[in-house]
XYZ file of C-alpha atoms in Angstrom:
437
model
C 0.000 0.000 0.000
C 2.842 2.360 0.947
C 4.602 1.525 -2.321
C 1.482 2.362 -4.324
C 1.093 5.718 -2.552
C 4.777 6.489 -3.090
C 4.481 5.696 -6.796
C 1.355 7.871 -7.101
C 3.197 10.737 -5.414
C 6.100 10.576 -7.842
C 3.823 10.221 -10.870
C 2.024 13.339 -9.741
C 5.030 15.468 -8.833
C 7.641 14.311 -11.367
C 6.089 16.093 -14.407
C 5.818 19.283 -12.340
C 9.461 18.982 -11.330
C 10.483 18.608 -14.967
C 8.459 21.703 -15.898
C 10.006 23.752 -13.104
C 13.482 22.618 -14.088
C 12.837 23.460 -17.755
C 11.524 26.902 -16.812
C 14.515 27.541 -14.553
C 16.894 26.464 -17.333
C 15.204 28.734 -19.876
C 15.357 31.658 -17.462
C 19.065 31.114 -16.923
C 19.712 31.070 -20.656
C 17.472 34.052 -21.379
C 18.740 37.576 -20.981
C 15.308 38.743 -19.814
C 13.097 37.644 -16.948
C 10.074 35.522 -17.850
C 6.853 37.423 -17.073
C 4.417 35.031 -15.416
C 1.447 37.208 -16.353
C 1.946 36.412 -20.045
C 2.802 32.714 -19.775
C 0.369 30.546 -21.709
C -1.189 33.471 -23.560
C -1.588 33.901 -27.291
C -2.780 37.103 -28.934
C -6.552 37.262 -29.347
C -7.746 38.230 -32.825
C -9.195 41.735 -33.228
C -12.951 42.055 -32.910
C -14.274 41.821 -36.504
C -16.775 44.623 -35.850
C -15.325 47.183 -33.430
C -11.634 46.707 -34.172
C -11.656 45.926 -37.897
C -10.794 49.443 -39.025
C -8.879 48.634 -42.211
C -11.977 48.558 -44.446
C -13.327 51.739 -42.855
C -10.059 53.576 -43.535
C -10.060 52.305 -47.130
C -13.601 53.547 -47.692
C -12.846 56.958 -46.161
C -10.163 57.533 -48.795
C -12.880 57.665 -51.470
C -15.047 60.653 -52.358
C -18.351 59.103 -51.250
C -17.684 56.701 -48.353
C -20.465 54.495 -46.987
C -19.657 53.162 -43.499
C -21.980 50.254 -42.780
C -19.979 48.381 -40.169
C -21.001 49.033 -36.550
C -24.565 48.289 -35.392
C -25.788 51.810 -34.675
C -29.151 53.276 -35.634
C -28.311 56.590 -37.241
C -30.129 59.573 -38.699
C -29.790 60.563 -42.384
C -27.109 63.020 -41.199
C -25.115 60.143 -39.706
C -25.797 61.022 -36.059
C -26.754 58.370 -33.512
C -30.518 58.199 -33.159
C -31.945 58.442 -29.637
C -35.777 58.386 -29.454
C -37.218 61.736 -28.357
C -39.197 59.973 -25.616
C -35.981 58.545 -24.166
C -34.282 61.948 -24.349
C -37.206 63.425 -22.412
C -36.961 60.659 -19.796
C -33.233 61.374 -19.403
C -33.977 65.064 -18.941
C -36.550 64.236 -16.260
C -33.906 62.288 -14.324
C -31.501 65.237 -14.580
C -34.256 67.652 -13.495
C -34.928 65.522 -10.412
C -31.244 65.666 -9.523
C -31.210 69.450 -9.992
C -34.098 69.845 -7.552
C -33.151 67.282 -4.904
C -29.443 66.764 -5.496
C -27.667 63.648 -6.705
C -28.904 60.524 -4.961
C -25.752 58.840 -3.693
C -25.337 55.290 -2.475
C -25.461 51.810 -3.964
C -28.439 50.504 -5.860
C -29.806 46.955 -5.486
C -27.500 44.206 -6.780
C -29.739 43.347 -9.754
C -31.227 46.820 -10.130
C -34.573 48.054 -8.793
C -36.943 45.033 -9.014
C -40.019 47.273 -9.425
C -38.523 48.959 -12.477
C -37.271 45.614 -13.819
C -40.844 44.381 -13.630
C -41.896 47.276 -15.873
C -39.300 46.133 -18.410
C -40.768 42.634 -18.325
C -44.316 43.947 -18.810
C -43.361 45.889 -21.955
C -40.733 43.640 -23.526
C -42.024 40.228 -22.435
C -45.786 40.764 -22.080
C -47.900 38.057 -20.453
C -44.837 36.069 -19.359
C -45.644 36.478 -15.675
C -43.166 37.049 -12.813
C -39.571 36.050 -13.555
C -36.314 36.327 -11.670
C -33.921 38.660 -13.461
C -31.572 41.619 -13.413
C -30.527 44.754 -15.196
C -27.262 44.038 -17.000
C -24.347 45.842 -18.624
C -25.906 45.795 -22.081
C -27.083 42.781 -24.035
C -23.528 41.418 -23.973
C -23.566 41.544 -20.180
C -26.898 39.714 -20.194
C -25.421 36.953 -22.372
C -22.387 36.627 -20.121
C -24.744 36.346 -17.146
C -26.620 33.637 -19.066
C -23.354 31.746 -19.556
C -22.480 31.899 -15.868
C -26.009 30.838 -14.951
C -25.801 27.850 -17.305
C -22.555 26.776 -15.631
C -24.258 26.954 -12.243
C -27.070 24.794 -13.555
C -24.474 22.198 -14.534
C -20.695 22.586 -14.969
C -20.896 20.283 -18.012
C -23.508 22.405 -19.777
C -23.066 22.490 -23.563
C -24.465 25.161 -25.897
C -25.402 24.769 -29.571
C -25.036 28.000 -31.563
C -26.391 28.791 -35.037
C -23.871 28.172 -37.809
C -24.213 31.850 -38.766
C -24.390 34.162 -35.780
C -23.089 37.354 -34.174
C -19.305 37.078 -34.018
C -19.142 37.889 -30.296
C -21.304 34.868 -29.383
C -18.332 32.549 -29.808
C -16.227 34.819 -27.601
C -18.889 35.054 -24.873
C -19.736 31.354 -24.750
C -16.187 30.059 -25.156
C -15.721 26.944 -23.054
C -19.323 25.736 -23.137
C -20.067 25.589 -26.865
C -20.585 22.114 -28.288
C -17.715 21.295 -30.645
C -18.027 17.611 -31.560
C -21.055 17.821 -33.853
C -19.504 15.688 -36.621
C -20.102 18.211 -39.359
C -23.611 19.156 -38.253
C -24.378 22.870 -38.330
C -27.465 24.319 -36.677
C -29.359 26.243 -39.355
C -31.563 28.713 -37.485
C -33.896 29.051 -40.497
C -34.285 25.340 -41.220
C -33.207 23.238 -38.226
C -32.717 19.507 -38.748
C -34.944 18.146 -35.973
C -33.814 14.546 -36.447
C -30.152 15.338 -35.790
C -30.994 17.781 -33.024
C -32.995 15.086 -31.246
C -29.985 12.746 -31.325
C -27.813 15.493 -29.813
C -30.440 16.325 -27.194
C -30.815 12.655 -26.275
C -27.061 12.195 -25.856
C -26.806 15.369 -23.751
C -30.061 15.163 -21.820
C -30.472 17.966 -19.249
C -27.064 19.526 -19.999
C -27.779 20.927 -23.473
C -28.794 24.476 -24.373
C -29.746 26.067 -27.707
C -29.009 29.676 -28.652
C -31.367 31.588 -30.905
C -31.842 35.230 -31.880
C -35.184 36.433 -30.528
C -35.806 38.295 -33.769
C -33.917 40.193 -36.472
C -31.035 37.703 -36.725
C -27.571 39.235 -36.886
C -26.302 39.255 -39.636
C -29.003 37.790 -41.916
C -32.114 39.489 -40.498
C -34.133 36.270 -40.718
C -36.031 35.196 -37.618
C -35.202 31.772 -36.210
C -37.608 28.930 -37.000
C -38.682 28.009 -33.466
C -41.481 25.615 -34.352
C -43.772 23.823 -31.922
C -42.003 20.572 -32.898
C -38.625 22.018 -31.888
C -40.047 23.339 -28.614
C -41.570 19.918 -27.888
C -38.163 18.285 -28.448
C -36.394 20.685 -26.113
C -39.021 20.210 -23.441
C -38.748 16.434 -23.777
C -34.964 16.362 -23.235
C -34.597 19.206 -20.746
C -32.924 21.582 -23.188
C -32.630 25.224 -22.143
C -33.250 27.888 -24.770
C -30.983 30.943 -24.679
C -32.755 33.860 -26.364
C -30.614 36.786 -27.530
C -32.991 39.710 -28.042
C -30.759 42.483 -29.362
C -33.314 44.274 -31.561
C -36.699 44.216 -29.801
C -39.402 45.860 -31.879
C -37.194 46.551 -34.880
C -39.067 44.165 -37.153
C -42.673 45.386 -37.025
C -42.828 47.406 -33.816
C -42.767 46.517 -30.133
C -46.373 45.324 -29.753
C -46.361 42.932 -32.723
C -42.805 41.640 -32.313
C -42.969 40.967 -28.593
C -46.340 39.246 -28.850
C -44.967 36.840 -31.467
C -41.855 36.108 -29.390
C -43.588 35.634 -26.044
C -46.104 33.248 -27.612
C -43.117 30.962 -28.337
C -41.331 31.581 -25.046
C -44.375 30.659 -22.960
C -44.394 27.192 -24.542
C -40.800 26.524 -23.466
C -40.120 24.786 -20.173
C -36.761 26.484 -19.747
C -35.416 29.710 -21.231
C -32.797 32.335 -20.436
C -33.586 35.682 -22.055
C -30.964 38.375 -22.734
C -32.270 41.788 -23.845
C -30.356 44.785 -25.159
C -31.772 48.320 -24.968
C -28.815 49.834 -26.843
C -30.489 50.097 -30.238
C -34.141 50.438 -29.312
C -33.505 53.149 -26.684
C -30.285 54.624 -28.066
C -28.501 53.983 -24.749
C -25.334 52.553 -26.295
C -22.775 54.114 -23.965
C -24.860 53.526 -20.832
C -24.755 49.735 -21.336
C -28.446 49.063 -20.857
C -29.724 45.488 -20.862
C -31.707 42.932 -18.890
C -31.679 39.219 -18.123
C -34.639 36.987 -17.215
C -35.049 33.314 -16.326
C -38.240 31.591 -17.497
C -39.285 28.254 -16.019
C -38.392 28.670 -12.343
C -41.978 28.219 -11.161
C -42.136 28.417 -7.364
C -38.322 28.626 -7.136
C -38.020 32.311 -8.070
C -36.113 33.211 -4.897
C -33.609 30.405 -5.472
C -32.983 31.596 -9.022
C -32.742 35.246 -7.978
C -30.205 34.410 -5.274
C -27.924 32.826 -7.882
C -28.326 35.760 -10.283
C -27.433 38.148 -7.473
C -24.437 36.032 -6.484
C -23.036 36.076 -10.034
C -23.427 39.864 -10.283
C -21.998 40.455 -6.820
C -18.853 38.499 -7.716
C -18.244 40.519 -10.900
C -19.367 44.172 -10.868
C -21.101 44.055 -7.462
C -24.313 45.897 -8.360
C -25.962 47.554 -11.349
C -25.582 51.348 -11.796
C -28.682 53.399 -10.942
C -28.969 55.732 -13.956
C -30.534 53.467 -16.617
C -33.273 52.097 -14.315
C -34.231 55.672 -13.406
C -34.537 56.595 -17.091
C -36.628 53.501 -17.841
C -38.804 54.223 -14.814
C -39.585 57.708 -16.163
C -40.237 56.283 -19.628
C -42.731 53.655 -18.472
C -44.340 55.626 -15.631
C -45.559 58.386 -17.937
C -48.330 57.196 -20.283
C -47.587 59.902 -22.862
C -43.892 59.043 -22.969
C -44.672 55.323 -23.164
C -47.063 55.847 -26.073
C -44.520 58.042 -27.849
C -41.777 55.451 -27.320
C -43.862 52.682 -28.883
C -44.545 54.932 -31.874
C -40.873 55.802 -32.290
C -39.802 52.137 -32.182
C -42.337 51.379 -34.922
C -40.985 54.305 -36.942
C -37.422 52.994 -36.612
C -38.521 49.591 -37.908
C -40.389 51.210 -40.803
C -37.358 53.357 -41.644
C -35.007 50.375 -41.836
C -37.464 48.359 -43.900
C -37.774 51.265 -46.357
C -33.981 51.374 -46.704
C -33.976 47.681 -47.595
C -36.516 48.331 -50.341
C -34.411 51.229 -51.608
C -31.325 49.027 -51.769
C -33.281 46.233 -53.435
C -34.412 48.591 -56.196
C -30.833 49.759 -56.790
C -29.588 46.167 -56.916
C -32.137 45.353 -59.589
C -31.125 48.417 -61.638
C -27.432 47.462 -61.524
C -28.032 43.708 -62.012
C -26.491 42.837 -58.658
C -27.222 39.106 -58.190
C -27.878 39.319 -54.450
C -31.329 39.353 -53.015
C -32.091 42.025 -50.409
C -34.653 40.217 -48.336
C -37.505 41.968 -46.574
C -36.304 40.945 -43.135
C -35.942 43.026 -39.969
C -33.311 44.671 -37.837
C -30.234 46.622 -38.808
C -28.455 44.311 -41.204
C -28.461 42.634 -44.558
C -25.654 40.455 -45.849
C -24.148 39.392 -49.182
C -22.136 36.362 -50.213
C -18.776 38.081 -50.737
C -15.327 36.662 -50.035
C -12.820 38.446 -47.803
C -10.919 39.641 -50.866
C -14.111 41.002 -52.421
C -15.026 42.762 -49.167
C -11.655 44.537 -49.244
C -12.191 45.513 -52.902
C -15.632 46.826 -51.980
C -14.094 49.006 -49.263
C -11.590 50.412 -51.766
C -14.602 51.484 -53.833
C -16.085 53.330 -50.867
C -18.363 50.799 -49.129
C -17.165 49.455 -45.762
C -18.849 46.292 -44.485
C -18.098 43.711 -41.783
C -16.438 40.473 -42.843
C -18.333 37.577 -41.226
C -16.081 34.991 -42.824
C -17.044 32.034 -45.000
C -20.396 31.518 -43.270
C -21.620 35.098 -43.214
C -20.026 37.042 -46.045
C -20.347 40.828 -45.937
C -22.681 42.458 -43.396
C -24.044 45.930 -44.134
C -25.910 48.149 -41.678
C -28.914 49.335 -43.696
C -28.985 52.597 -41.724
C -26.036 53.661 -43.899
C -28.227 53.443 -47.025
C -29.714 56.714 -48.292
C -31.385 57.831 -51.538
C -28.091 59.530 -52.379
C -25.849 56.482 -52.029
C -27.989 53.406 -52.773
C -26.950 53.401 -56.437
C -23.319 53.894 -55.425
C -23.476 50.827 -53.138
C -25.078 48.693 -55.858
C -22.614 49.886 -58.511
C -19.630 49.199 -56.233
C -20.788 45.632 -55.521
C -21.465 45.045 -59.218
C -17.938 46.204 -60.100
C -16.421 43.949 -57.445
C -18.223 40.955 -58.949
C -16.994 41.569 -62.510
C -14.221 38.988 -62.171
C -16.432 36.360 -60.569
C -17.398 33.495 -62.856
C -20.453 32.268 -60.976
C -22.746 34.721 -59.248
C -24.436 33.101 -56.273
C -27.769 34.452 -55.164
C -28.218 34.574 -51.378
C -31.801 33.790 -50.387
């Protein structure tokens, strides 16, 4: 017995001793000291949206640049659009501070629960009480979803759409399902037979990511059929809903009613909402996270949400909840906000139609689909995307699966023909013109 324990000790410690000796030897031979804080690190690639500036700089060198990269809702003058109702709510908060002074002190860990409930009533109508939190934007809500999934089960595995927002892979690194043997989850046409096999093999530890609406980058809503919901309920699969563009398809009332009809049928769902686009609160990092399916265990769920927040940024800032409280406590502001969201959706849909007309005039073989949200995408290679930028149109390169993503807010009556002509010129050397549908 002693011999076995001795052998186990040496097997465990010997590799470590070799590593320490090798490190010591390399330090002696090196003229510089090894920095432990960089050991094991490799450089992370630049973010393809926020840090990919090369195409933007290329486009700016032309006489009529079109910058359609970052997901911002902008005015025809190129300024960031903030709904008038939200601006008025912000002013009300500032007016309160002018009269009573700045309210110091910490806010609740997850934000004011009364105000959070107002968010749920407007963005997830008829869903009933849910544990949740205000979050640092939609990205913060997704990161909270990841940490919550890991608390549910440390072996949790997430299936992502084959084409998705580039930051999803970064956020969910470590829990995404890799060994799918060539299977790719098509959010528009999911293969239920293969998904059932995956669900069966990973019962109760599998989750499925979908875009709540206005898929980024394609714009197409996910096909969340009753058959798919039944499968997930059968095998204990948790849906993860990324709702980055609420109301930007056909308005808040219509869009949220369609989404919540699906969500209510799910046994388990984590919902991440971004208010950046719909409220124009980009720099204030406004978002929310909700857990559906807790039943009578709301307090248990809320305690875990609070624990995750407390261990990261401690508690949510107080400004955004105060703005949202003003917005949804004043019936006139609320009504105006709903109208402005519908107008934003209408504006973006009209820009798609404008681009579609220009494509037809210039014989561009890509179909501009009447989808929703900020983006449309084209099947261009990386080389063609660079050529397009040199002709004045900067887009985001989503790689082989996504092609070029264009923010339709950049399209105007004055540049739609220029965009179509530039794409047509880029495709001159292409033998086969593939139509994206």
